[in-house]
Every structure is written in structure tokens, then in C-alpha cells.
Short mmCIF file of C-alpha atoms in Angstrom, two decimals:
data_model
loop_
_atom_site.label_atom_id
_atom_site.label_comp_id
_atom_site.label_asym_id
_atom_site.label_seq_id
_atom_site.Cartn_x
_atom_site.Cartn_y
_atom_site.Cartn_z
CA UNK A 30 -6.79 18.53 -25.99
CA UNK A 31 -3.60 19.05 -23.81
CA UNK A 32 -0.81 16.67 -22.94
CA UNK A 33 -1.17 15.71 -19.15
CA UNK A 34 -0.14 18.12 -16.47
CA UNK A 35 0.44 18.02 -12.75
CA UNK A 36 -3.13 17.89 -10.55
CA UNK A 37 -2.56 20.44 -8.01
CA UNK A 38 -4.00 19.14 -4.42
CA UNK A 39 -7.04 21.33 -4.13
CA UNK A 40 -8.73 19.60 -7.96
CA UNK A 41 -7.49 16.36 -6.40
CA UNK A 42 -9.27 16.19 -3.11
CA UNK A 43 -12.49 17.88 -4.42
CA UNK A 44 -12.96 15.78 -7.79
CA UNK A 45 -11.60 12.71 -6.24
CA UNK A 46 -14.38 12.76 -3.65
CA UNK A 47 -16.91 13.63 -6.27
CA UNK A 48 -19.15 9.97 -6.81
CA UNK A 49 -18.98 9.30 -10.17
CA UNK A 50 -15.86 11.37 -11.49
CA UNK A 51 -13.52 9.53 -13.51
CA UNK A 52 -10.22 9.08 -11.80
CA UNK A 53 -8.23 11.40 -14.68
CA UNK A 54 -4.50 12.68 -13.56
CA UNK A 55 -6.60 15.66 -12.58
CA UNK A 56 -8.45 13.43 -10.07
CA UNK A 57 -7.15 10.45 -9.18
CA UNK A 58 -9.56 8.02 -7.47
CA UNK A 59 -8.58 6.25 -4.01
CA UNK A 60 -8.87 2.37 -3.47
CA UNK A 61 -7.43 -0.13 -1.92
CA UNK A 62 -3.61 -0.33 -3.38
CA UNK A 63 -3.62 3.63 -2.89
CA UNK A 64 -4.75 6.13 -5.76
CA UNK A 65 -5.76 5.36 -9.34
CA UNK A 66 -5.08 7.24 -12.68
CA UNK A 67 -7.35 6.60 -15.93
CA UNK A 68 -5.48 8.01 -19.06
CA UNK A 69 -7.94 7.96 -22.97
CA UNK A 70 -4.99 8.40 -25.08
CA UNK A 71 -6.52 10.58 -28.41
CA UNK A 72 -8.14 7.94 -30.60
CA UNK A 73 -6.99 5.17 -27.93
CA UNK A 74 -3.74 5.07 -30.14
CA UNK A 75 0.19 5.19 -28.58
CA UNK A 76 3.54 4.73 -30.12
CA UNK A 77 5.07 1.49 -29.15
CA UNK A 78 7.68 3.69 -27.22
CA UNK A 79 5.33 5.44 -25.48
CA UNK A 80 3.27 2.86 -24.00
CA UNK A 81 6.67 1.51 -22.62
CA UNK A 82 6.71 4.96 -21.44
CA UNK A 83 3.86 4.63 -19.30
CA UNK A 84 4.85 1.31 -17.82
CA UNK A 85 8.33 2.95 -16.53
CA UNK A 86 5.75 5.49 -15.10
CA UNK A 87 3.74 3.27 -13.40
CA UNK A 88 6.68 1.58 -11.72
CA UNK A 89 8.56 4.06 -10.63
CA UNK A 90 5.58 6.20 -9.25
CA UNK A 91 2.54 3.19 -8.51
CA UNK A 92 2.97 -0.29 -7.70
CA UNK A 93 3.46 -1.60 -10.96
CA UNK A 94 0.18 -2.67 -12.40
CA UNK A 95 -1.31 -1.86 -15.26
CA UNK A 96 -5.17 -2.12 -16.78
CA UNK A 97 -7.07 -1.86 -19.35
CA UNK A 98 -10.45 -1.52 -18.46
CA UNK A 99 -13.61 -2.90 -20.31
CA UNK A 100 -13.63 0.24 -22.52
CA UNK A 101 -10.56 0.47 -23.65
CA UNK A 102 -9.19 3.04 -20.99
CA UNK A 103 -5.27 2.47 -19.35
CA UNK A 104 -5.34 2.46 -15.60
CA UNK A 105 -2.31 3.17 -13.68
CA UNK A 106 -2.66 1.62 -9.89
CA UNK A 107 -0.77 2.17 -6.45
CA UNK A 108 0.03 5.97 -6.50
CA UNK A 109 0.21 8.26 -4.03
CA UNK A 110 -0.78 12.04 -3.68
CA UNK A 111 3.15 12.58 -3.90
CA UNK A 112 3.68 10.64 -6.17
CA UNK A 113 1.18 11.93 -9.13
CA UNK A 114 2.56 14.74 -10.42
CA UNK A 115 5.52 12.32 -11.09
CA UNK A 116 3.44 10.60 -13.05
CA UNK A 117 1.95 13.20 -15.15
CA UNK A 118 5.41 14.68 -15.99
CA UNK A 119 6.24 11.54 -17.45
CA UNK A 120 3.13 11.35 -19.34
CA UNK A 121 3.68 15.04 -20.79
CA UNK A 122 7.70 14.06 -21.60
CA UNK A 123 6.46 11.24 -23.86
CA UNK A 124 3.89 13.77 -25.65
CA UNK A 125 1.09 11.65 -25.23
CA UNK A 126 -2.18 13.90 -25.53
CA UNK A 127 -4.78 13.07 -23.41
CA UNK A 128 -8.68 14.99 -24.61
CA UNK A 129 -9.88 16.97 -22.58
CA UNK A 130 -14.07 16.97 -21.34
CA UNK A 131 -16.62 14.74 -22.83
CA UNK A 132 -15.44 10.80 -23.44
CA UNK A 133 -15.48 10.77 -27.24
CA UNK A 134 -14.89 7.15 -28.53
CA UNK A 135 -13.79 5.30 -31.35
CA UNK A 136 -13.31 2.02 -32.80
CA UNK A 137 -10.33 0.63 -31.95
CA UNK A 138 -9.12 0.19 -35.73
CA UNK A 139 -10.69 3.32 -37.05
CA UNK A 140 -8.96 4.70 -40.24
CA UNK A 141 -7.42 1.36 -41.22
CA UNK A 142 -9.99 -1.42 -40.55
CA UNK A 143 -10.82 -2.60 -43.99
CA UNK A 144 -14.97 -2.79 -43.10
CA UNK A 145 -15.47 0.42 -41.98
CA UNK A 146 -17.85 2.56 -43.83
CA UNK A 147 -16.44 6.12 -42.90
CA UNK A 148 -13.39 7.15 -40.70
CA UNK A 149 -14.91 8.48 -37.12
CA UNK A 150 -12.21 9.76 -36.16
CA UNK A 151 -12.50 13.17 -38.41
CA UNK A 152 -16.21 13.65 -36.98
CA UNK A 153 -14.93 13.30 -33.35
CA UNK A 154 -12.04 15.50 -33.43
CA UNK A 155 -14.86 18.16 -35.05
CA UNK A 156 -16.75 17.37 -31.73
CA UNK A 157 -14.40 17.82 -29.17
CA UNK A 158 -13.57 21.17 -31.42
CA UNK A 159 -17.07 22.53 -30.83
CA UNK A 160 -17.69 20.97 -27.29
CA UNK A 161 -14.62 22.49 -26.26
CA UNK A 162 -15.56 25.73 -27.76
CA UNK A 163 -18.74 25.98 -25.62
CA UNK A 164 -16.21 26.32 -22.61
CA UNK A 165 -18.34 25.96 -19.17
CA UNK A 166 -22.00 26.67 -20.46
CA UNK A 167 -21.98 22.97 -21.02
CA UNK A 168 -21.94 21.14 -17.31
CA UNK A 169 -22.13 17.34 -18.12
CA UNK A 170 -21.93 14.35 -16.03
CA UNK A 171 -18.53 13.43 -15.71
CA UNK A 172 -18.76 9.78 -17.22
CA UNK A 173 -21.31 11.11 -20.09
CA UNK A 174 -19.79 9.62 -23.45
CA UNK A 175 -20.36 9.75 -26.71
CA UNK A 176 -19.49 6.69 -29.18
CA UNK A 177 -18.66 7.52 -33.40
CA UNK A 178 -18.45 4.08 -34.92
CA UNK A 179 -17.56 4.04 -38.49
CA UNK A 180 -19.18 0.07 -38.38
CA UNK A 181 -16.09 -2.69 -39.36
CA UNK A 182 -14.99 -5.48 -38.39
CA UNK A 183 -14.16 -4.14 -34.81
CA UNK A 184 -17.35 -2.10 -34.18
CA UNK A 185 -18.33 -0.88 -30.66
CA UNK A 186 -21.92 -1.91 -31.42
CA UNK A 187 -21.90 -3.83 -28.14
CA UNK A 188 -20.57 -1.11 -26.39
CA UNK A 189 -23.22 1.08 -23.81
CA UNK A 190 -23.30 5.01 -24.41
CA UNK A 191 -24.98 7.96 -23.94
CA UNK A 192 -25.12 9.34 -27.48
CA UNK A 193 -24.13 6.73 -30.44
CA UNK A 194 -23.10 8.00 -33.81
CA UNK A 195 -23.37 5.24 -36.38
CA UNK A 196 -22.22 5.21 -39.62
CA UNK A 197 -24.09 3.77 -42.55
CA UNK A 198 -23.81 4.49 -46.52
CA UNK A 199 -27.03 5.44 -48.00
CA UNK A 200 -26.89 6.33 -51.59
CA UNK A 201 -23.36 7.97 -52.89
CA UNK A 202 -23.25 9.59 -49.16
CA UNK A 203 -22.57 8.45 -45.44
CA UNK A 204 -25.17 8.87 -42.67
CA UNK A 205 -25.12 9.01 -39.15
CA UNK A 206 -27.43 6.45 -37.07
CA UNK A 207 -27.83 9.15 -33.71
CA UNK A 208 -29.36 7.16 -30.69
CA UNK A 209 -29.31 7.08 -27.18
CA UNK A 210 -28.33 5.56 -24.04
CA UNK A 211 -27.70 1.44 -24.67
CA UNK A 212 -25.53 -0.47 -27.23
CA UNK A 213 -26.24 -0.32 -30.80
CA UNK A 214 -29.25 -2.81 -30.15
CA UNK A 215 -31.03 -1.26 -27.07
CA UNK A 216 -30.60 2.68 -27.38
CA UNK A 217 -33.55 4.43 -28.77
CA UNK A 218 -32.80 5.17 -32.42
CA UNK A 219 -33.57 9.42 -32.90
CA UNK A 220 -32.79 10.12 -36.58
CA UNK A 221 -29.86 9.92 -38.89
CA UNK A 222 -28.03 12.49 -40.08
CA UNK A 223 -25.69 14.24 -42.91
CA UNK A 224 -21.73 14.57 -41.52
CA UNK A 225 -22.19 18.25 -41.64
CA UNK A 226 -25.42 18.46 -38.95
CA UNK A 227 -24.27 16.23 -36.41
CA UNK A 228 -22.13 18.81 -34.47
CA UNK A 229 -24.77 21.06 -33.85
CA UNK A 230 -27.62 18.33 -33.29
CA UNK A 231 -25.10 17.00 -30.72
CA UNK A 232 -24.25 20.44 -29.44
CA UNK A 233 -28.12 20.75 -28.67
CA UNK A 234 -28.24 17.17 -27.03
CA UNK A 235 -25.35 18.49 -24.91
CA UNK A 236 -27.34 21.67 -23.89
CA UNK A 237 -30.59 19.78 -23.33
CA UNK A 238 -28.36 17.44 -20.83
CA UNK A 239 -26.79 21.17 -19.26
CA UNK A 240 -30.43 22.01 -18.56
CA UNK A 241 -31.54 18.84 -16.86
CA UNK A 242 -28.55 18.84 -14.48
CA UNK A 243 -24.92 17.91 -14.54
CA UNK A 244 -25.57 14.33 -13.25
CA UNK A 245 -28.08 14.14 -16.72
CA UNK A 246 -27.27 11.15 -19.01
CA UNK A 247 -28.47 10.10 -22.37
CA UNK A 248 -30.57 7.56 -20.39
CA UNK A 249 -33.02 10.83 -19.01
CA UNK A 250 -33.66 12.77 -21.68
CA UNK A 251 -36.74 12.45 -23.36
CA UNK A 252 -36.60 11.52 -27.07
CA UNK A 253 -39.19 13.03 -28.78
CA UNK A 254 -37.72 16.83 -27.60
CA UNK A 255 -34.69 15.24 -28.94
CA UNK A 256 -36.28 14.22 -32.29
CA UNK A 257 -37.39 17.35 -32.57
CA UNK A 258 -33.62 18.86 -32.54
CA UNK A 259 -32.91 17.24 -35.78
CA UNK A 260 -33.29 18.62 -39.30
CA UNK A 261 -36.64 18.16 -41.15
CA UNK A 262 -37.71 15.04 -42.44
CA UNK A 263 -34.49 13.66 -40.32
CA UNK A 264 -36.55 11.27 -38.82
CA UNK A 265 -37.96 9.42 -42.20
CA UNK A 266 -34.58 8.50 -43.26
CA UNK A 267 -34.22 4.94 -42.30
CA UNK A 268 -30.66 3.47 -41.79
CA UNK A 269 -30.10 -0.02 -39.94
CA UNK A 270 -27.29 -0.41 -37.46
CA UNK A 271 -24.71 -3.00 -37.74
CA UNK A 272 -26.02 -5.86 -36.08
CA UNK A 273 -23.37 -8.26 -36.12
CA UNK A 274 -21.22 -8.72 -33.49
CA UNK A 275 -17.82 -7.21 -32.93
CA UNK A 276 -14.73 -9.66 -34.10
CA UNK A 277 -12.51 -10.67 -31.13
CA UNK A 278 -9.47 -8.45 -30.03
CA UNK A 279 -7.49 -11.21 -29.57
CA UNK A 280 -5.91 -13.15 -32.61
CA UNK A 281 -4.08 -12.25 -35.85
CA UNK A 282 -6.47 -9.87 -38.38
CA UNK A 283 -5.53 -9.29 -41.94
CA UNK A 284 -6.15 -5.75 -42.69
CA UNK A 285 -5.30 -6.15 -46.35
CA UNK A 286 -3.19 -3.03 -48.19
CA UNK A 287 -2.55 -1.91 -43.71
CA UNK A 288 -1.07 -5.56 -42.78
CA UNK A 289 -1.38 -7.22 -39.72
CA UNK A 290 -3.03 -6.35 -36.65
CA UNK A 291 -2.39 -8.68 -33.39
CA UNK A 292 -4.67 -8.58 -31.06
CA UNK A 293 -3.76 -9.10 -27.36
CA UNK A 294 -5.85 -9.27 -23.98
CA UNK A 295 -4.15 -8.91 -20.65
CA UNK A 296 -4.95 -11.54 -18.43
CA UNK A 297 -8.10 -10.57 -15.70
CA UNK A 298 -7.49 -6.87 -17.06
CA UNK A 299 -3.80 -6.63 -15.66
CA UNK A 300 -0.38 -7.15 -16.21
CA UNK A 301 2.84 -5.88 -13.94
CA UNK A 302 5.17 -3.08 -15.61
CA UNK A 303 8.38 -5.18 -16.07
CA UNK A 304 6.75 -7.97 -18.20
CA UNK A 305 4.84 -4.98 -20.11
CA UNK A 306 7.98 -3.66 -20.79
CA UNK A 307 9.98 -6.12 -21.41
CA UNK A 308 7.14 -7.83 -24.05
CA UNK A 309 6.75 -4.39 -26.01
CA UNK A 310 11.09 -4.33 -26.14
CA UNK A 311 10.79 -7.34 -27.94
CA UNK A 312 7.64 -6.68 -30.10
CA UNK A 313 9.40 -3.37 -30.90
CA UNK A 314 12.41 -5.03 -32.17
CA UNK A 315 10.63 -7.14 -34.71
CA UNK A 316 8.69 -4.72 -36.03
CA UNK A 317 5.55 -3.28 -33.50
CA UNK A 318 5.34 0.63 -33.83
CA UNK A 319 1.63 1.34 -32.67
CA UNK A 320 -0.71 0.36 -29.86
CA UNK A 321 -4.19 0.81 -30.33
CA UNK A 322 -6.36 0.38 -26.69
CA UNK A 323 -9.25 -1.89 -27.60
CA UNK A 324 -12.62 -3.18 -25.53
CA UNK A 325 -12.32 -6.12 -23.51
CA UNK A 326 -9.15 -5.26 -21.44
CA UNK A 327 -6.94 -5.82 -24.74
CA UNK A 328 -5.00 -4.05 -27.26
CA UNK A 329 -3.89 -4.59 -31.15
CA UNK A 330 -0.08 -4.33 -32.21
CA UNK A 331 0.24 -2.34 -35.45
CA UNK A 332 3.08 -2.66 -37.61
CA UNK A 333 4.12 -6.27 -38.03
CA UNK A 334 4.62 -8.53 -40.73
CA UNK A 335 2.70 -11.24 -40.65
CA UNK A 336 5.59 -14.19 -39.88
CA UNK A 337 6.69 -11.72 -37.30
CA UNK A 338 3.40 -11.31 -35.70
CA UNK A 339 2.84 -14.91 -35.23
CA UNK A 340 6.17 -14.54 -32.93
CA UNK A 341 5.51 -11.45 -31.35
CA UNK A 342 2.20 -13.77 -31.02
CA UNK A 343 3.96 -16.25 -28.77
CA UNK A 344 6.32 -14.18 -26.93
CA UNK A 345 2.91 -12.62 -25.61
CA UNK A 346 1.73 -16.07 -24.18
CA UNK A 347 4.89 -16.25 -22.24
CA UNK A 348 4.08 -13.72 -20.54
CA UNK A 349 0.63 -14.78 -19.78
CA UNK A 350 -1.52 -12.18 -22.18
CA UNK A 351 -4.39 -13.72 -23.73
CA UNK A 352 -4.18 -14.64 -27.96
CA UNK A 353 -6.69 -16.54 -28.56
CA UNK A 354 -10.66 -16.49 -28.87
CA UNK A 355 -10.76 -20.17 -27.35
CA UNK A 356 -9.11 -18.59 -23.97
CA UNK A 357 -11.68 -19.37 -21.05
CA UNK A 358 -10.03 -16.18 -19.44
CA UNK A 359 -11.72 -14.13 -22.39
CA UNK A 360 -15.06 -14.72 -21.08
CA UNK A 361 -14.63 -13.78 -17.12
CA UNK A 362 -15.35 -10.33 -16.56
CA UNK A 363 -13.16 -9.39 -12.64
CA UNK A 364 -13.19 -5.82 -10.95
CA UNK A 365 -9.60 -5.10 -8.95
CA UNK A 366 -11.19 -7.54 -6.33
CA UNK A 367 -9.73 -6.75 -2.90
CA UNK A 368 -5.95 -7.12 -3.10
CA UNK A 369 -7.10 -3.39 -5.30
CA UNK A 370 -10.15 -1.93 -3.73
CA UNK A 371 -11.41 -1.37 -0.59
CA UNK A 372 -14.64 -1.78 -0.96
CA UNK A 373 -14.33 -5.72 -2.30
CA UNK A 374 -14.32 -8.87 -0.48
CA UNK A 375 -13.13 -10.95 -2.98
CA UNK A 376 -10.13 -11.73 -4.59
CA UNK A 377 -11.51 -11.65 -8.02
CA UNK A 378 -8.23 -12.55 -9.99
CA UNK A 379 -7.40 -16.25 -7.59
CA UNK A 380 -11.14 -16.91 -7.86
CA UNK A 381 -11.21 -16.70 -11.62
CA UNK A 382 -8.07 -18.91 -11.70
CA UNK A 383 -10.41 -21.12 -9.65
CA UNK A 384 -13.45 -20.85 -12.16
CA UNK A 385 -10.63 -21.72 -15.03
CA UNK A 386 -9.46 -24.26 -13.22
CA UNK A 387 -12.45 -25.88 -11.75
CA UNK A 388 -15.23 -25.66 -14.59
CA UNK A 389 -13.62 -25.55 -17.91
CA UNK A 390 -16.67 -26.46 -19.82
CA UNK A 391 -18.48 -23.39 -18.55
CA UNK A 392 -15.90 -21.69 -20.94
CA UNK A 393 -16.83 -22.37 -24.34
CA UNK A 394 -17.97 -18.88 -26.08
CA UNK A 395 -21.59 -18.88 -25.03
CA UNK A 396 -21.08 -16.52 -21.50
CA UNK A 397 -19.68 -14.64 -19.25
CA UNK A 398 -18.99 -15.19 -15.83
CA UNK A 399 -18.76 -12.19 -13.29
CA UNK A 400 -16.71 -12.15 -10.56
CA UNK A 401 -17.33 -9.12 -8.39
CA UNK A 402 -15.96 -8.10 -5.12
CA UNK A 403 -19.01 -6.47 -4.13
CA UNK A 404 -22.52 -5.37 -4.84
CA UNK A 405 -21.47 -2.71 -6.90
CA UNK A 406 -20.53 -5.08 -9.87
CA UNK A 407 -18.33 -2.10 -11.45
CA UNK A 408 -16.23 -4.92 -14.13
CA UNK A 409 -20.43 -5.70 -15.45
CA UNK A 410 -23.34 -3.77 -14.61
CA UNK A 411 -25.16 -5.76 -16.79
CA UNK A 412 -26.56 -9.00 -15.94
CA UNK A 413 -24.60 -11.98 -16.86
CA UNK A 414 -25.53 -15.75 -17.00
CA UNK A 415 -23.86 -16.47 -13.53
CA UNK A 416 -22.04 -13.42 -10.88
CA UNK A 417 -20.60 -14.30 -8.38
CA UNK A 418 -20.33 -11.62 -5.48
CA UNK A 419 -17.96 -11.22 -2.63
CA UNK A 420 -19.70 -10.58 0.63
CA UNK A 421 -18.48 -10.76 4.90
CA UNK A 422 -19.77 -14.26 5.15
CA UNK A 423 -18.38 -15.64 1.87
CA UNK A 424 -19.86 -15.74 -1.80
CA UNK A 425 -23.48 -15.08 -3.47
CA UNK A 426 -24.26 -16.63 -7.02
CA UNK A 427 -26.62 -14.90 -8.76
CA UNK A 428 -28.05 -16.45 -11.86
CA UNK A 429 -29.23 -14.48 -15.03
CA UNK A 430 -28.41 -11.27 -13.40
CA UNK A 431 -26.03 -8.58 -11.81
CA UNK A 432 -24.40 -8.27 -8.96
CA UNK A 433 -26.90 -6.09 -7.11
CA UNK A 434 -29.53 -8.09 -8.10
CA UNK A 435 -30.72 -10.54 -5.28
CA UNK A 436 -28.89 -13.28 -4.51
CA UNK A 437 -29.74 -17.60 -5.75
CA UNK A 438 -27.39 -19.07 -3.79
CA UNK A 439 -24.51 -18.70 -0.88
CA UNK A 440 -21.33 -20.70 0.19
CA UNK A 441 -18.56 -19.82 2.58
CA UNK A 442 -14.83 -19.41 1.59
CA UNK A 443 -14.01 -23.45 2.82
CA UNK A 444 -17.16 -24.60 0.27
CA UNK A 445 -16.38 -22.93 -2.64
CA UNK A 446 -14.02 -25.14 -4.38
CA UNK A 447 -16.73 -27.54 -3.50
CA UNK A 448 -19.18 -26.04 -5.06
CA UNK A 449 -17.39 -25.06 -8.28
CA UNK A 450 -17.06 -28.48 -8.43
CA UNK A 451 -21.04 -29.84 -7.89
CA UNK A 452 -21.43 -26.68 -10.92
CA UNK A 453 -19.09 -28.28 -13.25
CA UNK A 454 -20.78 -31.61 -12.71
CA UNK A 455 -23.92 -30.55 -13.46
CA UNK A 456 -23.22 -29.39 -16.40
CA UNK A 457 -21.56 -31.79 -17.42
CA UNK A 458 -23.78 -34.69 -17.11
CA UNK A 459 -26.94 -32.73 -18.40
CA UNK A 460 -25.58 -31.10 -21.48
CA UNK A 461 -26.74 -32.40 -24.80
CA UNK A 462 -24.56 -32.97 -27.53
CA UNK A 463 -23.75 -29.43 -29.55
CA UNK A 464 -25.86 -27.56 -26.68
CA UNK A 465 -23.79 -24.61 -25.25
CA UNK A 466 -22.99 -23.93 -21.66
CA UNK A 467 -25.57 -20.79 -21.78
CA UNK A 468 -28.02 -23.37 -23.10
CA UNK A 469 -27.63 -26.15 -20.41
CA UNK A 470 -27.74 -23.58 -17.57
CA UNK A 471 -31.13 -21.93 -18.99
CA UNK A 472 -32.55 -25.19 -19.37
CA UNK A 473 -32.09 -26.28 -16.00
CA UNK A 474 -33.17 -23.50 -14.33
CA UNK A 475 -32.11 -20.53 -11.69
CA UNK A 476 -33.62 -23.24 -8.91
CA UNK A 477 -31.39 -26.38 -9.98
CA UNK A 478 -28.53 -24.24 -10.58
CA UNK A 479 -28.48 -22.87 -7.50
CA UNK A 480 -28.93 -25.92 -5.43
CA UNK A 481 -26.03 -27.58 -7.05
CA UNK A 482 -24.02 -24.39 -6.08
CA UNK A 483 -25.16 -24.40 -3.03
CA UNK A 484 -25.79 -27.85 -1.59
CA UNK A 485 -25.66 -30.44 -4.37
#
């Protein structure tokens, strides 16, 4: 683990044109509003000060915007080839350590959330000990991650990985759930494990991956050689995953003996430095002293009474970051769209205003509505219950699917609002009483769906 140092031009041009690398300080990623920094704080955790830190750096050296990505990762937009090292001196001044190699994750809470079964964050720092300690005779793919959820309240269950690490109590001991490539309910369960074998099982996984190629993910390899990496009898130990789903970010949690944690979600993934900054100044004042990065473009507030969090609470909706579960703007998933990317012909964040806007009662918990600026779908490879895709001619709805799946239904950029609007009727005039958006639009169909979209 270091703190972040200056890229030197040579690692920026070759790992920045590498498909697939993540855009680190050490290769920063071009699109459309210039270059693009992705910073994993260790343990996703940052001192209220330092976070400020970080939004000074982003104004001073990129245009200002911030993001948390779907993950949990900070993204720093807008910088220039000049202007990184900048950057990653002020990163290294506010001693923010950044891990080095493999994507190790952890719960967002782990070590105070009340649920959990087993802190992960002790069995991750021994893996990025012995991963680090191979040196190059491991080459991995550079998004390969591994997940070590100690279960809670604020799991990463729903979370896709290459290797999962699941903790689960089994007697007077804790176990380790190992599986591969999915979320906790589609990865192919291997065995479960004692703490003290998992770093060389994993170790082995790691080679296994070396050996297939370094663009090998959990996803290829094959899982009976894997099974037969792990101890004896290994294999007869049955442990259940958690199941239930993760608790929103956004809200105010009672940790009990910890105190409060408020959650917050930044509007469409982004916010601009100055309100950042200004927001944590005042959270800081009454109280805030940690940031923990959490899934679902948000972040929890450590530190607060509770009276003071409920404050904090609303000085946050003044500046437009989501608090609530009820927010429509929870359940639209956007990429930068193309006032941020290239590559997009959308602009994902005015279109979801439209969605928000236009069909309210599509809003209501049950889905999640992809907005993608192009066939890429980078915000949500997975399918959703409606994507809609930016393309030359206009926009493609695609219903129970992804974005690179073939298109239901088309409209230009003068029908859209138009279209929204035949959506939003049909829904509402067909749904039941107590039936969910997700429900109504299965019901009726990909067909009658898409001719409402498309021509009423």
C-alpha cells in the first residue's frame, strides 16, 4: 500500500491505452471532459478533512466534478496530462493511502456495523500482505477483484466479483463462504473455509488465474480444479450466504454502542467540488469526522449525534444529495453520458431529470431504470427492467435487458418527452391496486411496452 505518487508519462500513455485498465493516478483514463482518476481509499474510509482534501484537488487540477461510482470508488473528472501529478501531490499531502494491485473490497461499515459476523477488514489487509508479497509472478487482469464481506446490515451480497469471501459463524468459529464470479446469489459456491487457509487457497486461485492469462477472471476458471485447491473435506462443510438484501445507503442507521451513521447518495453519481466542500465544512462543524465510500454512488457520515445528523441530514438536501430510500433518483442507474465521455450520445443526467420528471410512478422501489449513452452500458451491465440507450438517430428502449442487448423500441430526440409520457400513461391506467411498477410492466409485455414507447 503506498500513498499516491506522480504517474510519470511513459505508465500513463501505455496503461491508459490498455482496454480494460482502471483509470488509477498511475493511469488515468481519457473521455470526453479530458482525463479521469479512480482513487479506492484503504477500506473505502477518509477523514472528513481529507475528503475536503480531494475536492480542493479536483478543482484546482479537473473541472470540478466528483463521483462515486457504483462500487464505491471516487472519480476525479476533467484533468489533464499536466495537470495529474498536481493531483497526486495533493493526494499524498493529505496521507491518504491508496492499495496497491488486486481490488480488495469491503463492506462499507465493516468493523462497526452491529450485524456483521466477523470484521473483513483484518482478512483483507492479510491478502493484500501475501498478494503483494508474490511481487510480479502473479499477472492478473487489471479489474480482477476480490470481495470479504463480514455479512451485516450493509452487505455487498448484491455486489458482482471475481472471488467472494463470505463470512458465516458455524459452531464457536467463523467460516468463509469462497465462490466465484457473480453476486452472493449467482457465483458458484467452491467450499468454505477456516480464517487461517483462505490466504493460501486464494493465493492458488490467483496463480491458477496467472496461468490462464492476465485478461483471466473468476468467470473462466473451472471450478472443480478450484475445489480441488481447498483443504480436505472443505467441500462438505455447508454454510448459507446471506440472502437478504443490502439496507439502503441513504437514511439515518443506528449503529448502537458506534452511534449514528448518515447515509448520503450524490445525485446521478456526481456532485461539483464547491458544494462538496462547502457541505462537508458544515457537517464537520457539527460533528462529521469519517467518510466511508459506499455502493450505489453514496457515502455514510461517521461521527454524529443523532439530533445533529438529522441536520447535517438536511443541509445535504440543499445541496441536492440524495437522503432518502423513497428518492426516484435512487433507482436510475446514468454513465457520464456525453457532456463526460466521448463515446456517449446521450446526456444521461437531463434525461434522468426527464424520467423523474415525466414518469414518477415508474419510481416506486421495484426497478431500475438505465440510462446509457451508448451500447456499452458501463453504469449496468446487467439487464434492467427498461435501458434506455443513446444512439446517432436518437434513443433505443430495451426492455428486460442491457444496453447491448437488441433494441424494443426507437424515438428521436423531438419524441421523447412524448413518449415518456404514452409510458407513464400506460402504467398508470393498467396497474392494479398494490401491484408494483416491475409488476405492471412484466404483465404487459416487452410488445405493449414498446409500442406505447414508441408509437402509442
Amino acid at each position: 500500500m503506498t500513498s499516491c505518487a506522480a504517474p510519470t508519462p511513459e505508465t500513463t500513455d501505455a496503461a491508459s491505452m490498455r482496454r480494460g485498465a482502471c483509470p488509477s493516478l498511475a493511469a488515468p483514463m481519457p473521455t470526453g471532459d479530458g482525463l479521469l482518476v479512480r482513487l479506492r481509499p484503504l477500506d473505502g474510509s477518509l477523514t472528513v478533512s481529507q475528503f475536503s482534501a480531494v475536492a480542493e484537488a479536483a478543482r484546482h487540477f479537473g473541472n470540478g466534478v466528483l463521483e462515486i461510482t457504483a462500487r464505491g470508488n471516487l472519480q476525479v473528472r476533467g484533468l489533464t496530462a499536466s495537470t495529474v501529478p498536481g493531483l497526486a501531490e495533493a493526494i499524498g499531502e493529505a496521507a491518504i493511502v491508496v492499495p496497491d494491485g488486486v481490488a480488495i473490497e469491503t463492506p462499507p461499515l465493516a468493523g462497526i456495523d452491529p450485524e456483521e459476523i466477523a470484521d473483513p477488514r483484518i482478512l483483507a489487509a492479510a491478502l493484500r500482505q501475501a498478494i503483494a508479497a508474490q511481487g510480479a509472478a502473479l499477472k492478473l487482469a487489471p479489474k480482477l477483484a476480490i470481495i470479504v464481506d463480514g455479512g451485516g446490515r450493509f452487505h455487498l451480497g448484491d455486489t458482482i466479483t471475481d472471488l467472494r469471501l463470505q463470512a458465516a459463524g458455524r459452531g464457536e468459529g467463523i467460516w468463509w463462504n469462497l465462490s466465484l464470479a457473480g453476486t452472493t446469489a449467482t457465483a458458484k459456491p467452491v467450499c468454505a473455509l477456516r480464517t487461517e487457509t483462505v490466504v493460501p487457497v486464494v493465493i492458488r486461485i490467483l496463480e491458477a488465474l496467472t496461468d490462464i492469462g492476465p485478461a483471466a477472471r473468476g468467470r473462466d476458471l473451472d471450478i472443480d480444479a478450484i475445489r480441488a485447491l481447498c483443504p480436505p473435506g472443505a467441500d462438505r462443510i455447508e454454510v448459507a450466504p446471506a440472502s437478504t438484501p443490502a439496507s439502503p445507503v441513504v437514511g439515518i442507521h443506528d449503529l448502537g454502542s458506534t452511534g449514528a451513521a448518515l447515509g448520503l447518495g450524490l445525485a446521478f453519481a456526481q456532485i461539483d467540488a464547491i458544494s462538496l466542500i462547502s457541505f462537508l465544512r458544515q457537517a464537520g462543524e457539527l460533528g462529521a469526522r469519517e467518510i466511508r465510500l459506499a455502493p450505489s454512488h453514496g457515502f455514510f457520515l461517521l461521527g454524529l449525534e443523532r439530533e445533529a445528523a438529522a441536520i447535517v441530514q438536511r443541509l445535504a438536501l440543499a445541496q441536492g444529495l440524495r437522503i432518502a430510500p423513497d428518492d426516484p433518483r435512487n433507482h436510475i442507474a446514468t454513465c457520464a453520458g456525453s457532456t463526460g465521455c466521448a463515446s456517449a450520445w446521450m446526456d444521461t443526467k437531463a434525461m434522468a431529470r426527464l424520467w423523474v420528471e415525466t414518469v414518477p410512478d415508474l419510481f416506486d422501489g421495484s426497478l431500475t431504470v438505465h440510462l446509457s449513452g451508448c451500447l456499452k452500458g458501463c453504469a449496468r451491465p446487467k439487464a434492467s427492467a427498461l435501458t434506455l440507450v443513446g444512439a446517432p438517430s436518437g434513443y433505443a428502449l430495451v426492455v428486460n435487458g442491457a444496453a447491448k442487448d437488441g433494441a424494443n423500441a426507437y424515438t428521436d430526440e423531438n419524441g421523447m418527452k412524448s413518449a415518456l409520457e404514452r409510458l407513464a400513461k400506460l402504467v398508470r391506467e393498467n396497474k392494479d391496486a398494490g401491484e408494483s411498477a416491475r409488476s405492471c410492466l412484466t404483465r404487459l409485455g416487452a410488445a405493449r411496452v414498446s409500442a406505447a414507447f414508441e408509437q402509442g
